[in-house]
Amino acid sequence: MLALQEQRWRALTRYALSTSPFYRRHLAGIDVDRCSLEDIPPLTKAMLVENWDEIVSDPRLQRRKLEAYLDDKRNWGKLLHGRWMVCKTSGSSGPAVTLVHDLESLDWMHAVHSARNGPSAAQSHPRGWNPFRRRLRLVAFVREGSPSASASLFRTRPWVGALFTQNYCINAGLPWGQIRQRLEQLQPDVLIVYASMLERLAHAQLAGELHLDFSRPGAAISTGGDMLTPNTQKLCRRAFGHEPLNGYGAAECPAIARQWKGVDHLTLLEDLTVFENVGKDEHAVPEGEASDHVLVTPLFNRAMPLLRYRLNDRVRLGPVQPGWPFRRIDSIVGRTAITYEFQVPERRILIGLDLLKGLDGDPRITDTQVRQTGQASIECLFCVADGIDGTQIAAELTANMRSYLDERDCQKVSCATRQVPFLEPDPATGKVERWLPFKA
């Protein structure tokens, strides 16, 4: 596997050198036939934005022209010139960035999710195609309010998926009542949904407000787009009788990892993406330790070659997953890019992940949202598991936040906690954003 991976990243690097003025400068003095991957300097989002037109491999791909192309909603989810998918990042971790994926990259991403669906590589193939067999009904939640990668991926080359499933989309930004009504009408066999929305759907099913049936052979529930917590997994099993299958990707690199039936963890797709778990010094961190960030190299997107592209995710890697030649992901801790800035009156910047100090992941708590309400105030909303009294949890959350703030000279920052039945999704993305810095 590692030899195949190396063959592919070297071929991608040679291609980038042959087509990209940026990479000819960026890799000056590096012998790509003999260097190690670690010899290639990382690429940040800021560098991608600044050098966009010199990174893409075709002169017809110009950022300003593609941004104008996306201004017309009729172009969302269409292939540009029959060969490129154009989309944008959500902007949740910085300015939205226009991205391009080529046709080969798209087909690999569709293929891996269709062909790899068993607990091991030996059991990963789909049933043989039969035109007379009833196709499963697949419903995917997508973000309709912008040219997102999720909606574009689902709508690009739809005839491929239609050979195997009846495919439908639901706009994740619809009001809750309309979402429930649409699900009742469609009655999916396969559901692809944001993890944060799955929790609310499960509560509605248990309360008798939804009546979904996933008993048909081949039925499944898959999540992606945000973090799937153990409590949401447990709730899904109770409500629908299925273990939700998790996914992990980014608009820049959709095929990073996924979970297969019978496997407890996310498994990296290391023949499609080189995944490096690194510390602040860009050196690999040991197995089982949380990284400062990760570096990804999508191996099949030659339209926009991204060599060692930085994603600000903190991840713990485990050993190779039995039955697969890929490493597993033990946990995704969160994003180090989520920071809160206070004026008290001096300027203080804190990493959001540290504010809950160990209570993030507490089995009594099903969901949290830490939102900054002013330049010197912050609030934590939380939901609790069934039968749990939130009074004690509120006191613990407040004490932990207060302690963390005081340790970092933020004594004048006020903090509060509040229990809520559920967290409202962001209308722009359809996801529950768990870390919300202040926006003036």
XYZ file of C-alpha atoms in Angstrom:
440
model
C 0.000 0.000 0.000
C 2.762 2.430 0.929
C 4.607 1.662 -2.319
C 1.446 2.348 -4.315
C 0.868 5.545 -2.367
C 4.425 6.714 -3.022
C 4.109 5.941 -6.719
C 0.984 8.073 -6.883
C 2.247 11.099 -4.925
C 5.461 11.203 -6.938
C 3.469 11.072 -10.197
C 1.210 13.879 -8.930
C 4.250 15.946 -7.908
C 5.867 15.547 -11.342
C 2.594 16.587 -12.960
C 2.337 19.644 -10.696
C 5.883 20.672 -11.652
C 5.069 20.339 -15.347
C 1.902 22.470 -15.200
C 2.187 24.859 -12.238
C 4.440 27.945 -12.022
C 3.725 28.034 -8.278
C 5.056 24.523 -7.674
C 8.138 25.202 -9.787
C 8.965 27.951 -7.284
C 7.659 26.091 -4.233
C 9.699 22.940 -4.959
C 12.825 24.636 -6.282
C 15.918 22.572 -5.459
C 13.929 19.422 -4.548
C 14.601 16.216 -6.544
C 11.109 14.721 -6.719
C 12.498 11.340 -7.837
C 14.576 10.939 -4.670
C 13.067 13.173 -1.982
C 10.832 11.993 0.828
C 7.313 13.347 1.103
C 8.384 15.299 4.219
C 10.852 17.274 2.059
C 7.931 18.953 0.259
C 6.934 22.190 2.049
C 3.301 22.201 3.272
C 0.628 24.232 1.478
C -1.742 26.426 3.508
C -5.150 27.816 2.580
C -3.678 31.338 2.480
C -1.055 30.166 -0.025
C -3.753 28.458 -2.113
C -5.838 31.649 -2.256
C -2.843 33.864 -3.066
C -1.482 31.593 -5.822
C -4.736 30.047 -7.072
C -4.267 30.727 -10.810
C -0.702 29.393 -10.723
C -1.589 26.183 -8.857
C -4.361 24.877 -11.149
C -3.153 22.831 -14.092
C -5.166 24.346 -16.961
C -5.025 28.022 -18.056
C -8.813 27.974 -18.633
C -9.234 27.633 -14.862
C -9.032 31.184 -13.545
C -10.390 32.053 -10.133
C -12.250 35.226 -11.076
C -13.907 33.562 -14.065
C -14.973 30.571 -11.970
C -16.337 32.792 -9.220
C -18.438 34.544 -11.877
C -19.472 31.111 -13.174
C -20.718 30.168 -9.697
C -22.664 33.403 -9.385
C -25.211 31.706 -11.674
C -27.038 29.083 -9.589
C -27.822 27.103 -12.734
C -24.142 26.110 -12.881
C -24.075 24.556 -9.401
C -23.450 20.822 -9.633
C -22.709 20.931 -13.374
C -19.457 19.842 -14.980
C -17.581 22.803 -16.467
C -16.638 21.948 -20.071
C -17.738 18.397 -19.274
C -14.622 17.712 -17.193
C -14.442 19.817 -13.994
C -16.630 20.162 -10.908
C -16.486 23.692 -9.476
C -17.557 24.343 -5.871
C -16.747 26.415 -2.800
C -15.762 25.670 0.777
C -18.318 26.539 3.459
C -16.190 29.304 4.979
C -16.623 27.889 8.504
C -12.843 28.020 9.089
C -11.960 31.134 7.136
C -12.917 32.780 3.844
C -14.738 30.570 1.340
C -12.405 29.221 -1.354
C -13.311 28.216 -4.917
C -12.194 24.652 -5.712
C -11.956 22.478 -8.807
C -12.107 18.664 -9.027
C -11.501 16.786 -12.251
C -13.591 13.933 -13.618
C -11.188 11.138 -12.660
C -11.094 12.371 -9.069
C -14.912 12.440 -8.925
C -15.245 8.927 -10.305
C -12.772 7.556 -7.774
C -14.739 9.174 -4.944
C -18.045 7.770 -6.185
C -16.520 4.339 -6.768
C -14.943 3.940 -3.352
C -18.247 4.634 -1.587
C -20.107 2.187 -3.840
C -17.592 -0.665 -3.860
C -16.237 -0.581 -0.313
C -19.102 -1.417 1.990
C -18.038 -4.493 3.962
C -16.007 -5.138 7.123
C -12.893 -6.092 5.130
C -11.361 -5.676 1.696
C -12.349 -9.266 0.884
C -16.035 -8.482 1.561
C -16.208 -4.983 0.145
C -17.924 -5.440 -3.203
C -21.561 -4.529 -3.908
C -24.152 -7.012 -5.058
C -24.162 -7.663 -8.796
C -26.258 -5.193 -10.738
C -29.747 -6.433 -11.633
C -32.097 -4.121 -13.595
C -35.137 -6.017 -12.259
C -34.223 -5.718 -8.596
C -35.852 -2.881 -6.660
C -33.278 -0.154 -6.160
C -32.780 1.193 -2.673
C -34.117 4.700 -2.103
C -31.247 7.000 -1.089
C -31.902 10.399 0.466
C -29.030 12.827 1.043
C -29.094 16.087 2.971
C -27.184 18.778 1.088
C -26.560 22.483 1.489
C -28.547 24.278 -1.211
C -27.775 27.899 -0.338
C -24.323 27.903 -1.937
C -22.281 25.866 -4.454
C -21.124 23.476 -1.733
C -18.939 20.453 -2.347
C -21.500 18.076 -0.798
C -24.340 19.118 -3.108
C -22.056 19.281 -6.150
C -20.613 15.810 -5.505
C -24.066 14.315 -5.132
C -25.379 15.902 -8.332
C -22.334 15.361 -10.538
C -22.704 12.396 -12.894
C -25.970 11.322 -11.197
C -26.581 8.576 -13.738
C -23.796 6.490 -12.143
C -25.507 6.346 -8.747
C -28.932 5.934 -10.366
C -27.862 2.516 -11.677
C -27.887 1.252 -8.094
C -30.159 3.560 -6.061
C -33.053 5.970 -6.486
C -31.454 9.242 -5.436
C -33.140 12.227 -3.795
C -31.875 15.395 -2.089
C -33.266 17.370 0.838
C -32.118 20.916 1.473
C -30.598 20.892 4.964
C -31.577 24.538 5.370
C -35.336 23.877 5.209
C -37.485 24.531 8.304
C -37.705 21.540 10.624
C -41.356 20.825 9.837
C -40.661 20.644 6.099
C -37.693 18.332 6.666
C -39.863 15.895 8.626
C -42.621 16.052 6.013
C -40.187 15.396 3.155
C -38.637 12.406 4.942
C -42.053 10.909 5.608
C -42.871 11.217 1.908
C -39.593 9.727 0.657
C -39.172 6.925 3.255
C -35.450 6.359 2.576
C -33.674 3.013 2.746
C -30.307 4.774 2.801
C -29.914 8.109 4.590
C -26.902 10.417 4.235
C -27.162 13.162 6.823
C -25.144 15.602 8.913
C -24.289 14.012 12.267
C -25.719 16.993 14.135
C -29.043 16.621 12.313
C -29.171 12.858 12.894
C -29.554 13.405 16.640
C -32.657 15.520 16.126
C -34.110 12.996 13.650
C -33.537 10.194 16.170
C -35.336 12.120 18.918
C -38.247 12.736 16.533
C -38.431 9.013 15.660
C -38.452 8.016 19.343
C -41.157 10.613 20.077
C -43.378 9.270 17.284
C -42.973 12.414 15.155
C -41.156 10.434 12.432
C -41.939 6.948 11.132
C -38.897 5.812 9.135
C -38.201 2.128 8.419
C -34.658 0.909 7.756
C -35.418 -2.817 7.846
C -34.847 -3.538 4.139
C -31.637 -5.469 3.290
C -28.919 -3.016 2.371
C -30.432 -0.180 4.419
C -27.913 2.134 6.055
C -27.420 5.520 7.700
C -24.250 7.467 6.932
C -23.072 10.745 8.417
C -20.556 13.390 7.457
C -19.933 17.120 7.499
C -19.531 17.372 11.282
C -18.551 15.265 14.273
C -20.486 12.071 15.097
C -20.503 11.671 18.887
C -20.896 8.386 20.837
C -24.199 9.655 22.234
C -25.581 10.278 18.753
C -24.485 6.788 17.711
C -26.293 5.271 20.689
C -29.400 7.340 20.011
C -29.437 6.267 16.350
C -29.294 2.594 17.300
C -32.260 3.047 19.633
C -34.343 5.020 17.169
C -33.608 3.293 13.870
C -31.955 -0.006 14.771
C -28.807 0.914 12.835
C -25.259 1.871 13.702
C -24.586 5.125 11.812
C -21.560 4.898 9.534
C -19.307 7.913 9.927
C -17.403 9.791 7.239
C -14.573 12.330 7.233
C -13.564 14.643 4.445
C -13.166 18.260 3.407
C -14.191 20.202 0.342
C -10.531 20.270 -0.733
C -10.160 16.523 -0.116
C -13.520 14.685 0.108
C -12.119 11.147 0.324
C -10.144 11.073 3.580
C -11.769 8.350 5.669
C -14.996 6.451 6.188
C -16.467 3.758 8.419
C -17.633 0.440 7.024
C -20.232 -1.986 8.334
C -18.872 -4.078 11.165
C -15.963 -1.683 11.818
C -16.019 0.553 14.899
C -13.681 3.297 13.688
C -13.116 5.509 10.713
C -10.619 3.957 8.314
C -8.352 6.101 6.162
C -8.607 5.798 2.367
C -4.843 5.765 1.970
C -4.803 4.725 -1.683
C -6.741 7.926 -2.506
C -5.233 10.380 -0.007
C -1.905 10.659 1.802
C -2.765 11.577 5.392
C -0.104 12.946 7.762
C -0.838 13.568 11.428
C 1.667 16.205 12.548
C 2.602 18.533 15.384
C 3.333 22.263 15.268
C 6.809 21.464 13.900
C 5.244 19.582 10.930
C 6.767 16.290 12.142
C 4.612 13.178 12.521
C 3.146 12.588 15.989
C 3.196 9.060 17.477
C 0.245 6.733 17.107
C -2.399 7.447 19.735
C -1.380 11.085 20.291
C -3.465 14.041 19.126
C -1.935 16.099 16.343
C -1.800 19.876 16.115
C -3.097 19.651 12.533
C -3.018 17.297 9.543
C -1.567 17.426 6.031
C -3.472 15.804 3.162
C -2.449 15.055 -0.415
C -5.409 14.071 -2.638
C -3.811 11.676 -5.114
C -6.224 11.896 -8.055
C -7.199 15.537 -8.478
C -4.855 16.869 -11.139
C -7.014 19.897 -11.894
C -5.890 21.439 -8.587
C -2.867 19.539 -7.210
C -2.678 19.965 -3.444
C 0.617 18.660 -2.040
C 0.653 18.357 1.764
C -2.298 20.717 2.183
C -2.939 21.827 5.758
C -6.255 21.124 7.495
C -6.571 22.431 11.039
C -7.989 19.211 12.504
C -6.661 17.534 15.642
C -6.720 13.767 15.086
C -5.600 10.630 16.925
C -4.497 7.810 14.641
C -4.594 4.132 15.546
C -2.930 1.064 14.019
C -3.757 -0.562 10.679
C -7.403 -1.691 10.639
C -7.671 -5.523 10.558
C -8.943 -6.658 7.173
C -7.788 -3.475 5.435
C -4.358 -2.136 4.418
C -5.281 1.243 5.924
C -4.754 2.877 9.312
C -7.736 3.731 11.455
C -8.696 7.024 13.099
C -9.312 6.636 16.815
C -10.796 10.112 17.281
C -11.163 13.534 15.697
C -10.669 15.967 18.552
C -11.697 19.130 16.704
C -10.219 22.122 14.938
C -7.318 24.134 16.286
C -8.344 27.005 13.994
C -11.410 27.711 16.144
C -10.270 30.607 18.327
C -12.017 33.178 20.502
C -10.716 36.733 20.783
C -11.548 38.816 23.861
C -10.845 42.456 24.773
C -10.529 42.605 28.582
C -9.187 45.328 27.939
C -6.054 43.667 26.553
C -6.427 41.358 23.576
C -6.573 37.645 24.489
C -6.872 34.752 22.009
C -7.948 31.281 23.235
C -8.303 27.955 21.418
C -11.943 26.885 21.587
C -11.235 23.177 22.064
C -9.772 23.788 25.511
C -12.737 25.683 26.958
C -14.701 22.617 28.074
C -11.664 20.993 29.726
C -12.590 17.313 29.428
C -16.371 17.606 29.589
C -16.573 17.554 25.792
C -17.383 13.854 25.259
C -18.964 13.334 28.693
C -21.596 10.535 28.250
C -24.188 12.624 30.107
C -23.943 15.366 27.470
C -25.309 14.703 23.986
C -24.307 17.989 22.369
C -22.644 21.332 23.107
C -22.254 24.690 21.460
C -19.762 27.247 22.758
C -20.648 30.672 21.418
C -19.084 34.028 22.118
C -21.819 36.572 22.792
C -19.641 39.689 23.071
C -16.072 40.936 23.315
C -15.971 39.883 26.978
C -18.655 37.186 27.264
C -19.135 33.550 26.291
C -21.935 30.998 26.691
C -22.144 27.197 26.453
C -25.427 25.625 25.351
C -25.755 21.917 26.079
C -28.167 18.991 25.664
C -28.303 15.999 28.009
C -29.042 12.301 27.626
C -32.450 10.947 28.621
C -33.032 10.863 32.355
C -30.088 13.129 33.183
C -30.527 16.208 35.399
C -28.709 19.076 33.737
C -28.326 21.182 36.891
C -25.103 19.525 38.016
C -23.705 19.491 34.474
C -24.373 23.233 34.130
C -22.454 23.880 37.349
C -19.499 21.751 36.180
C -19.379 23.378 32.753
C -19.460 26.848 34.290
C -16.724 25.986 36.785
C -14.485 24.487 34.099
C -14.902 27.443 31.757
C -14.309 29.889 34.597
C -11.131 28.079 35.639
C -9.768 28.001 32.083
C -10.518 31.694 31.502
C -8.955 32.739 34.793
C -5.794 30.753 34.094
C -5.347 32.766 30.901
C -5.852 36.233 32.387
C -9.471 36.506 31.243
C -10.990 37.147 34.674
C -13.174 39.903 33.222
C -14.745 37.589 30.636
C -18.182 36.475 31.837
C -19.246 32.878 31.152
C -22.629 31.171 31.380
C -24.225 27.816 30.547
C -27.741 26.936 29.471
C -29.482 23.618 28.910
C -31.557 23.377 25.702
C -33.619 20.493 24.222
C -31.680 20.647 20.937
C -29.253 22.913 19.094
C -30.501 24.869 16.114
C -28.593 24.302 12.833
C -26.987 27.170 11.002
C -29.487 28.136 8.262
C -26.630 28.736 5.822
C -25.044 25.274 6.202
C -27.750 23.047 7.695
C -25.223 21.868 10.305
C -24.981 22.597 13.999
C -21.869 24.724 14.410
C -20.414 23.758 17.803
C -17.840 26.561 18.050
C -19.055 30.096 17.338
C -16.595 32.970 17.845
C -17.982 36.487 18.088
C -18.878 38.295 14.875
C -19.379 42.047 15.281
